[in-house]
Coordinates of C-alpha atoms (C1' of nucleotides) in Angstrom, one line a residue:
Chain A
M16 CA -21.6 -22.0 5.4
R17 CA -20.6 -18.2 3.5
I18 CA -20.4 -18.4 0.0
I19 CA -17.4 -15.7 -1.3
M20 CA -15.8 -15.1 -4.6
H21 CA -12.5 -13.2 -5.3
I22 CA -12.7 -11.3 -9.2
D23 CA -8.7 -11.2 -10.0
V24 CA -7.7 -9.8 -13.1
N25 CA -5.1 -11.4 -15.2
N26 CA -1.9 -9.5 -15.4
A27 CA -3.7 -6.7 -14.6
F28 CA -1.5 -3.9 -16.2
L29 CA -0.7 -5.5 -19.4
S30 CA -4.0 -6.9 -20.4
W31 CA -5.4 -3.5 -20.3
T32 CA -3.1 -2.0 -22.2
A33 CA -3.0 -5.1 -24.6
V34 CA -6.4 -3.3 -24.8
E35 CA -5.6 0.0 -25.1
L36 CA -3.1 -1.0 -28.3
L37 CA -5.9 -3.1 -29.8
Q38 CA -8.4 -0.6 -29.4
Q39 CA -5.7 2.0 -31.1
G40 CA -5.1 -0.4 -34.7
Y41 CA -1.6 -1.6 -33.0
P42 CA -0.7 -4.6 -34.7
V43 CA -0.2 -7.9 -32.5
D44 CA -2.0 -8.6 -29.0
I45 CA 1.6 -8.1 -26.3
R46 CA -0.5 -10.0 -24.2
T47 CA 0.5 -12.9 -27.1
I48 CA 4.4 -12.0 -27.1
E49 CA 6.9 -11.6 -24.7
A50 CA 6.3 -7.9 -22.9
V51 CA 6.1 -6.2 -20.1
I52 CA 5.1 -2.6 -18.7
G53 CA 7.4 -1.0 -16.7
G54 CA 8.8 2.6 -16.0
D55 CA 10.7 4.4 -17.5
E56 CA 14.3 3.8 -16.6
S57 CA 15.7 7.3 -17.3
M58 CA 13.9 8.3 -14.7
R59 CA 15.2 5.3 -12.2
H60 CA 11.9 3.6 -12.5
G61 CA 13.2 1.0 -14.3
I62 CA 11.7 -2.1 -12.5
V63 CA 8.9 -4.5 -13.6
L64 CA 4.9 -3.7 -13.1
A65 CA 3.7 -6.4 -14.9
K66 CA 4.7 -9.4 -17.5
S67 CA 2.6 -11.2 -20.2
P68 CA 3.0 -15.5 -19.9
I69 CA 5.3 -16.0 -22.3
A70 CA 8.6 -13.2 -20.6
K71 CA 6.5 -15.5 -17.3
K72 CA 7.7 -18.3 -18.6
K73 CA 11.3 -16.9 -18.9
G74 CA 11.4 -15.5 -16.1
V75 CA 10.5 -12.5 -15.8
K76 CA 9.4 -11.9 -12.0
T77 CA 7.5 -8.5 -11.3
A78 CA 8.8 -6.0 -9.5
E79 CA 12.4 -6.9 -10.2
T80 CA 14.8 -4.2 -12.7
L81 CA 14.2 -3.5 -16.2
R82 CA 17.4 -4.6 -17.1
E83 CA 16.7 -8.1 -15.6
A84 CA 14.3 -8.9 -17.5
R85 CA 16.0 -8.0 -21.3
R86 CA 18.0 -10.3 -19.9
K87 CA 15.8 -13.4 -19.5
C88 CA 13.9 -12.1 -23.0
D89 CA 15.8 -11.6 -26.2
H90 CA 12.8 -9.7 -28.3
L91 CA 11.2 -8.2 -24.6
K92 CA 9.0 -5.0 -25.3
I93 CA 8.1 -2.6 -22.6
F94 CA 5.5 -0.9 -22.7
P95 CA 5.1 2.3 -19.8
P96 CA 2.2 1.9 -17.4
N97 CA -1.1 5.0 -18.2
Y98 CA -3.1 4.6 -14.7
P99 CA -5.7 6.9 -15.9
W100 CA -6.8 4.0 -18.5
Y101 CA -6.1 1.6 -15.6
Q102 CA -8.6 3.2 -13.4
K103 CA -11.0 3.3 -16.0
M104 CA -11.3 -0.2 -16.9
S105 CA -11.2 -0.8 -13.4
Q106 CA -13.6 0.8 -12.7
K107 CA -16.1 -0.6 -15.7
M108 CA -15.4 -3.9 -14.2
F109 CA -16.8 -3.3 -10.9
D110 CA -19.8 -1.9 -12.9
V111 CA -20.4 -4.6 -14.7
I112 CA -20.6 -7.1 -10.9
A113 CA -22.6 -4.1 -9.2
K114 CA -25.1 -5.3 -11.8
Y115 CA -25.5 -8.1 -10.4
T116 CA -25.1 -7.4 -6.0
P117 CA -24.2 -4.3 -4.9
D118 CA -22.5 -6.8 -2.0
F119 CA -18.7 -7.0 -3.0
E120 CA -15.3 -5.2 -1.0
I121 CA -12.8 -3.5 -4.3
I122 CA -9.8 -5.1 -2.4
S123 CA -7.3 -3.4 -4.7
I124 CA -7.5 -1.8 -8.6
D125 CA -7.8 -5.1 -10.4
E126 CA -9.8 -7.4 -7.6
C127 CA -13.0 -7.4 -5.2
F128 CA -14.9 -9.6 -3.2
I129 CA -18.4 -11.1 -3.5
D130 CA -20.2 -11.9 -1.1
Y131 CA -22.5 -14.9 -3.0
T132 CA -23.9 -16.5 0.1
L133 CA -27.2 -13.9 -0.2
V134 CA -27.6 -13.5 -4.0
H135 CA -27.5 -17.5 -3.8
R136 CA -30.9 -17.7 -4.4
L137 CA -31.6 -15.6 -7.0
Y138 CA -29.1 -16.2 -9.4
G139 CA -27.8 -20.1 -8.3
D140 CA -25.8 -22.4 -8.7
P141 CA -22.0 -19.9 -7.7
I142 CA -19.9 -22.0 -10.7
A143 CA -22.4 -21.6 -13.3
F144 CA -22.6 -17.8 -12.2
A145 CA -18.8 -17.5 -11.4
H146 CA -18.7 -18.5 -15.1
R147 CA -21.8 -15.7 -16.8
L148 CA -19.9 -13.2 -15.2
K149 CA -16.2 -14.1 -15.8
D150 CA -16.9 -14.5 -19.8
E151 CA -19.2 -11.1 -20.0
I152 CA -16.1 -8.8 -18.2
Y153 CA -14.2 -10.0 -21.0
Q154 CA -16.8 -10.0 -24.5
T155 CA -17.8 -6.6 -22.9
L156 CA -14.4 -5.2 -21.9
G157 CA -11.7 -7.3 -23.7
F158 CA -9.7 -8.3 -20.7
T159 CA -10.0 -12.0 -18.9
V160 CA -10.0 -12.6 -14.9
N161 CA -10.2 -15.3 -12.7
V162 CA -12.4 -16.4 -10.0
G163 CA -11.6 -17.8 -6.4
I164 CA -14.8 -19.8 -5.0
A165 CA -14.4 -21.4 -1.6
N166 CA -16.5 -20.4 2.1
N167 CA -14.7 -17.2 3.3
K168 CA -11.8 -14.7 1.7
L169 CA -9.2 -15.9 2.3
C170 CA -9.6 -19.6 0.2
A171 CA -11.7 -17.8 -2.6
K172 CA -8.4 -15.7 -2.9
M173 CA -6.0 -18.5 -3.3
A174 CA -8.3 -20.2 -4.8
S175 CA -8.4 -17.6 -8.2
D176 CA -4.7 -17.8 -7.9
F177 CA -4.5 -21.5 -8.9
E178 CA -4.0 -21.7 -13.1
K179 CA -4.6 -19.0 -14.7
P180 CA -6.1 -17.0 -16.6
N181 CA -9.6 -17.2 -17.5
K182 CA -10.3 -19.6 -15.4
V183 CA -13.3 -20.5 -12.4
H184 CA -11.6 -22.5 -9.1
T185 CA -13.2 -23.3 -6.3
L186 CA -11.4 -23.8 -2.2
W187 CA -14.0 -25.4 -0.8
K188 CA -13.6 -25.9 3.5
E189 CA -13.8 -30.2 2.1
E190 CA -10.7 -29.0 -0.3
I191 CA -8.6 -27.9 2.0
P192 CA -6.5 -30.6 2.4
E193 CA -6.5 -31.7 -1.7
K194 CA -5.3 -27.9 -3.1
M195 CA -3.7 -26.6 -0.6
Y196 CA -1.7 -28.7 1.5
P197 CA 0.3 -29.3 -0.9
L198 CA 1.4 -26.1 -2.0
E199 CA 4.4 -24.0 -1.5
I200 CA 4.8 -22.1 1.7
G201 CA 5.6 -18.7 0.3
E202 CA 2.0 -18.7 -1.2
L203 CA 0.0 -18.9 1.8
Y204 CA -0.9 -15.0 1.1
G205 CA 0.0 -13.1 3.6
V206 CA 3.6 -15.6 3.9
G207 CA 6.1 -13.4 2.4
K208 CA 9.6 -13.6 1.5
K209 CA 10.7 -13.2 5.2
T210 CA 8.4 -15.5 6.7
A211 CA 8.4 -18.3 4.4
M212 CA 12.7 -18.0 4.7
K213 CA 12.2 -17.8 8.6
L214 CA 9.6 -21.1 8.2
R215 CA 12.2 -23.1 5.9
E216 CA 14.3 -22.1 7.9
L217 CA 12.7 -24.6 10.8
S218 CA 11.5 -27.4 8.0
I219 CA 8.4 -26.1 7.0
T220 CA 8.2 -26.1 3.1
T221 CA 4.4 -26.4 1.8
V222 CA 1.3 -24.9 3.9
G223 CA 0.1 -28.8 4.6
E224 CA 3.2 -28.5 7.1
L225 CA 2.3 -25.2 8.8
A226 CA -1.7 -26.4 9.3
H227 CA -0.4 -28.7 11.0
A228 CA 2.5 -27.0 12.9
E229 CA 2.6 -26.8 16.5
E230 CA 1.8 -23.2 17.9
T231 CA 4.3 -23.8 21.3
F232 CA 6.6 -24.1 19.0
L233 CA 6.1 -21.7 16.9
K234 CA 5.4 -19.3 18.8
R235 CA 9.4 -18.9 19.4
Y236 CA 10.4 -17.5 16.3
F237 CA 6.9 -16.0 15.5
K238 CA 5.9 -14.9 19.4
N239 CA 2.1 -13.1 18.5
Q240 CA 1.5 -13.9 15.0
A241 CA 2.4 -17.5 15.3
L242 CA -1.4 -18.7 15.9
P243 CA -2.8 -16.4 12.8
L244 CA 0.0 -18.0 10.4
I245 CA -1.6 -21.9 11.6
L246 CA -4.9 -20.4 11.7
K247 CA -3.7 -19.0 7.2
A248 CA -2.4 -22.1 6.9
Q249 CA -5.8 -23.8 7.5
G250 CA -7.8 -22.1 5.6
I251 CA -9.6 -20.8 8.9
D252 CA -11.0 -17.0 7.7
E253 CA -13.7 -15.4 9.1
S254 CA -13.3 -11.3 8.2
P255 CA -16.3 -10.2 6.5
V256 CA -16.8 -9.0 2.9
V257 CA -17.3 -4.6 3.3
S258 CA -19.1 -4.0 0.6
E259 CA -18.9 0.1 1.6
S260 CA -15.6 1.0 -0.1
S261 CA -14.2 2.3 3.9
E262 CA -11.6 6.4 3.6
S263 CA -8.3 5.2 3.7
K264 CA -6.2 5.7 6.9
G265 CA -3.4 7.9 5.2
I266 CA -2.7 9.9 2.3
S267 CA 0.8 10.0 1.2
T268 CA 3.2 10.3 -2.0
S269 CA 6.4 9.7 -2.8
R270 CA 8.6 10.8 -5.6
T271 CA 12.0 8.7 -6.9
F272 CA 14.2 11.3 -8.6
A273 CA 16.1 10.9 -12.2
Y274 CA 18.6 12.7 -10.3
N275 CA 19.6 12.8 -6.8
L276 CA 19.4 15.9 -4.6
R277 CA 22.3 17.7 -2.4
E278 CA 20.5 21.3 -2.3
L279 CA 18.2 22.5 0.1
P280 CA 16.5 24.8 -2.0
V281 CA 15.5 22.2 -4.7
I282 CA 14.4 19.9 -1.8
Y283 CA 12.6 22.0 -0.4
Q284 CA 10.2 22.9 -3.4
N285 CA 10.1 19.3 -4.4
L286 CA 8.3 18.9 -0.4
Q287 CA 6.2 21.7 -1.9
L288 CA 5.2 19.3 -4.7
L289 CA 4.3 16.8 -2.7
V290 CA 3.1 18.5 0.6
E291 CA 0.8 20.2 -2.3
K292 CA -0.4 16.8 -3.7
V293 CA -1.5 15.5 -0.3
A294 CA -2.8 18.5 1.4
N295 CA -5.7 18.5 -1.9
S296 CA -6.3 14.6 -1.9
L297 CA -6.9 15.8 2.0
R298 CA -9.0 18.7 1.2
E299 CA -11.0 16.4 -1.1
S300 CA -12.0 13.9 1.2
N301 CA -13.2 16.8 3.2
R302 CA -10.3 15.3 6.2
Y303 CA -8.1 17.4 8.8
A304 CA -4.4 15.3 9.7
K305 CA -2.9 15.0 12.6
V306 CA 0.1 13.1 12.1
V307 CA 2.6 14.6 9.7
G308 CA 5.5 12.1 8.6
V309 CA 8.4 12.2 5.9
T310 CA 10.0 9.8 4.0
I311 CA 14.2 9.5 2.8
R312 CA 15.8 7.5 1.1
D313 CA 19.1 7.7 -0.2
K314 CA 21.9 7.1 -2.3
N315 CA 22.5 3.1 -0.8
F316 CA 18.5 2.5 -1.1
K317 CA 18.7 3.2 3.1
T318 CA 15.2 4.7 3.9
Y319 CA 13.8 7.4 7.0
S320 CA 10.7 8.2 8.0
H321 CA 10.3 11.0 11.0
Q322 CA 6.7 11.5 12.1
K323 CA 5.1 14.6 13.9
R324 CA 1.7 15.3 15.4
L325 CA 0.7 18.4 15.7
L326 CA -1.6 20.0 18.0
N327 CA -4.7 20.8 16.0
A328 CA -6.3 19.0 13.1
T329 CA -5.7 20.7 9.5
S330 CA -5.7 20.5 5.8
H331 CA -3.9 24.2 4.8
T332 CA -0.8 23.4 2.6
E333 CA 1.4 25.8 4.5
E334 CA 1.4 24.5 8.1
I335 CA 1.8 21.2 6.7
L336 CA 4.5 22.2 4.8
K337 CA 6.0 24.1 7.6
T338 CA 6.2 21.0 9.8
V339 CA 7.3 19.0 6.6
K340 CA 11.0 21.2 6.7
E341 CA 11.4 21.1 10.3
L342 CA 10.8 17.4 10.2
F343 CA 12.9 17.3 6.7
L344 CA 16.2 18.6 8.5
E345 CA 16.0 16.5 12.0
L346 CA 15.8 13.6 9.8
W347 CA 18.6 14.8 7.0
D348 CA 22.2 13.7 7.6
E349 CA 23.1 15.6 3.9
E350 CA 23.5 12.3 1.9
P351 CA 22.2 12.9 -1.4
I352 CA 19.1 11.7 -1.3
R353 CA 16.6 9.2 -4.2
L354 CA 13.3 9.9 -3.4
L355 CA 10.9 11.8 -1.0
G356 CA 7.8 11.1 0.5
V357 CA 5.6 12.8 2.1
S358 CA 2.5 11.6 4.8
L359 CA -0.6 11.9 6.3
T360 CA -2.0 9.8 8.9
G361 CA -4.1 10.1 12.3
L362 CA -7.1 11.5 10.1
T363 CA -10.5 12.9 10.9
S364 CA -13.7 14.4 9.3
S365 CA -14.2 16.9 12.0
L366 CA -11.7 19.6 12.9
E367 CA -10.8 19.4 16.3
R368 CA -9.4 22.9 16.7
Q369 CA -8.2 23.9 20.2
L370 CA -9.1 27.7 20.7
S371 CA -6.4 29.8 20.3
L372 CA -5.7 33.5 19.9
F373 CA -8.2 35.9 17.8
E374 CA -5.0 36.4 15.1
E375 CA -4.4 33.2 15.0
E376 CA -7.3 32.4 14.0
E377 CA -8.3 35.2 11.5
I378 CA -4.5 34.1 9.9
V379 CA -6.5 30.4 9.7
E380 CA -9.2 31.1 7.2
K381 CA -7.2 32.6 5.4
S382 CA -5.7 30.3 4.0
S383 CA -8.0 28.8 4.4
S384 CA -9.9 30.4 2.0
L385 CA -7.0 30.6 0.0
D386 CA -6.6 27.0 -0.6
K387 CA -9.3 26.1 -1.5
V388 CA -9.7 28.6 -4.6
L389 CA -6.1 27.3 -5.7
D390 CA -8.1 24.0 -5.4
E391 CA -10.9 24.9 -7.2
L392 CA -8.9 26.6 -10.6
K393 CA -6.7 24.3 -10.2
K394 CA -9.7 21.4 -10.6
Q395 CA -11.3 24.3 -13.5
Y396 CA -7.5 24.6 -15.5
G397 CA -5.6 22.4 -14.8
E398 CA -2.7 21.3 -11.9
D399 CA 0.2 23.3 -14.3
I400 CA -2.6 27.0 -14.0
I401 CA -1.4 27.7 -10.8
K402 CA 2.7 27.3 -9.5
K403 CA 3.9 29.6 -6.7
A404 CA 6.2 31.6 -7.5
S405 CA 9.4 29.8 -5.7
L406 CA 7.9 27.1 -8.2
L407 CA 8.2 29.7 -11.3
D408 CA 11.6 30.7 -10.3
H409 CA 13.0 27.8 -10.0
N410 CA 12.1 26.2 -14.2
L411 CA 12.7 29.6 -15.1
S412 CA 15.5 29.3 -13.9
K413 CA 16.1 26.2 -15.4
K414 CA 15.9 27.3 -19.3
Chain B
dT22 C1' 21.1 2.3 -15.8
dC23 C1' 20.0 -1.8 -9.4
dT24 C1' 15.5 -1.3 -6.5
dG25 C1' 8.0 2.1 -8.3
dG26 C1' 4.2 4.3 -4.8
dG27 C1' 0.2 3.7 -2.7
dG28 C1' -1.3 1.3 0.5
dT29 C1' -2.2 -1.6 5.9
dC30 C1' -1.1 -3.3 10.4
dC31 C1' 2.2 -5.3 13.6
dT32 C1' 5.7 -4.8 16.5
dA33 C1' 9.5 -2.9 20.2
dG34 C1' 10.7 0.4 23.2
dG35 C1' 10.8 4.7 25.5
dA36 C1' 8.2 8.6 27.9
dC37 C1' 4.6 9.5 31.1
dC38 C1' 0.8 8.9 35.1
dC39 C1' -0.7 6.8 38.2
Chain C
dT1 C1' 19.6 7.2 47.3
dC2 C1' 14.5 3.8 46.6
dT3 C1' 11.3 2.0 43.9
dG4 C1' 6.9 -2.5 41.6
dG5 C1' 4.3 -2.8 37.3
dG6 C1' -0.1 -1.7 34.5
dG7 C1' -1.5 1.1 30.8
dT8 C1' -1.5 4.1 27.3
dC9 C1' 0.5 7.5 24.1
dC10 C1' 4.1 8.0 20.6
dT11 C1' 7.4 7.1 17.0
dA12 C1' 10.5 4.1 13.9
dG13 C1' 10.8 0.7 11.0
dG14 C1' 9.7 -4.2 9.5
dA15 C1' 6.4 -7.1 6.2
dC16 C1' 3.2 -8.0 4.0
dC17 C1' -0.4 -6.2 -0.6
dC18 C1' -1.0 -4.2 -4.7

DNA sequence: TCTGGGGTCCTAGGACCC
DNA sequence: TCTGGGGTCCTAGGACCC
């Protein structure tokens, strides 16, 4: 039987900002007051990214609007996120874990799984080890984590979500009926809003009820998802802890604008910025994209997307931008635009380029070396050092 | 002051081929 | 003037996660 642990930072963004503020001499620990981490409302980024326990008690939920959160808390303090700092804290936590075992899988900035099975004999009782790890993270880094211990990833993840903060919980196989079956159906990992609603309509309101549901009955409503749902509810999961970080399958970026965009030149300038960003990280990962995609969100928050498979994989900014503009024009219905997004998928690490005409090859060579020079300059002198003429024109004309 | 940003995986339908 | 079915690839969109 495997022993798997799930480490989860309590209120990650809020805790990390609390640590940052305390280090800067801020007089209160924002974990102890009505506080949230939230975006800039004037930029239309006004949602709750993380909340303090007291804000949570007053009903504040992640992803709701700051206005809504303010309505629920009389003395709400709102702090902006500091992503580079979060990245640093995250790395430090994983460094602590890596001291003990290489056998862990990072799943997001504030979470990982440890496969304890093999190091069991080395470090002994898993519960004692979990406490040691949790306390070391708190003492050296200043924030708390929850640790869930179980026989698979799903149950470890469920266990770390039990009582918070700063706790160690187990959810061994034999504890599943007692600890997991009473949970509300929406609390099951992998069951979101929509699925929970559908299940409730079928009078399935707890994890236990789903665990005992008839597959043939559920199949009518969930097709091939019926069995995976039942297995999850039964706490069955064979997926392994994958330690070597696998490369992402796609690279994307998007931006919500402070004002809706209507004019093509402005739209093109923004598309260019987005393309430069994704193409840059594509080249940084030494890969090429075969599929280019564009996303538009209109003023009514409706989202559309359009994608296209290229003849040849590429990492050239200009080549991607050309495709992005084409896709955009095919997609856009001239409604004012709230958000633009660009995605690169179908990533390969080798350049499987079909043989093309000599001249074409030459153009590719040239623009490839131009991209490299630009990337290098940006790395040395920062993002702002190089702006394409069209962007400069825009900036100048604004001033 | 309505509703962020970056991902993964799945499904359904159409095109195309045999 | 008729016509089945399987396989594969591609695209759009939905659901879910942090």
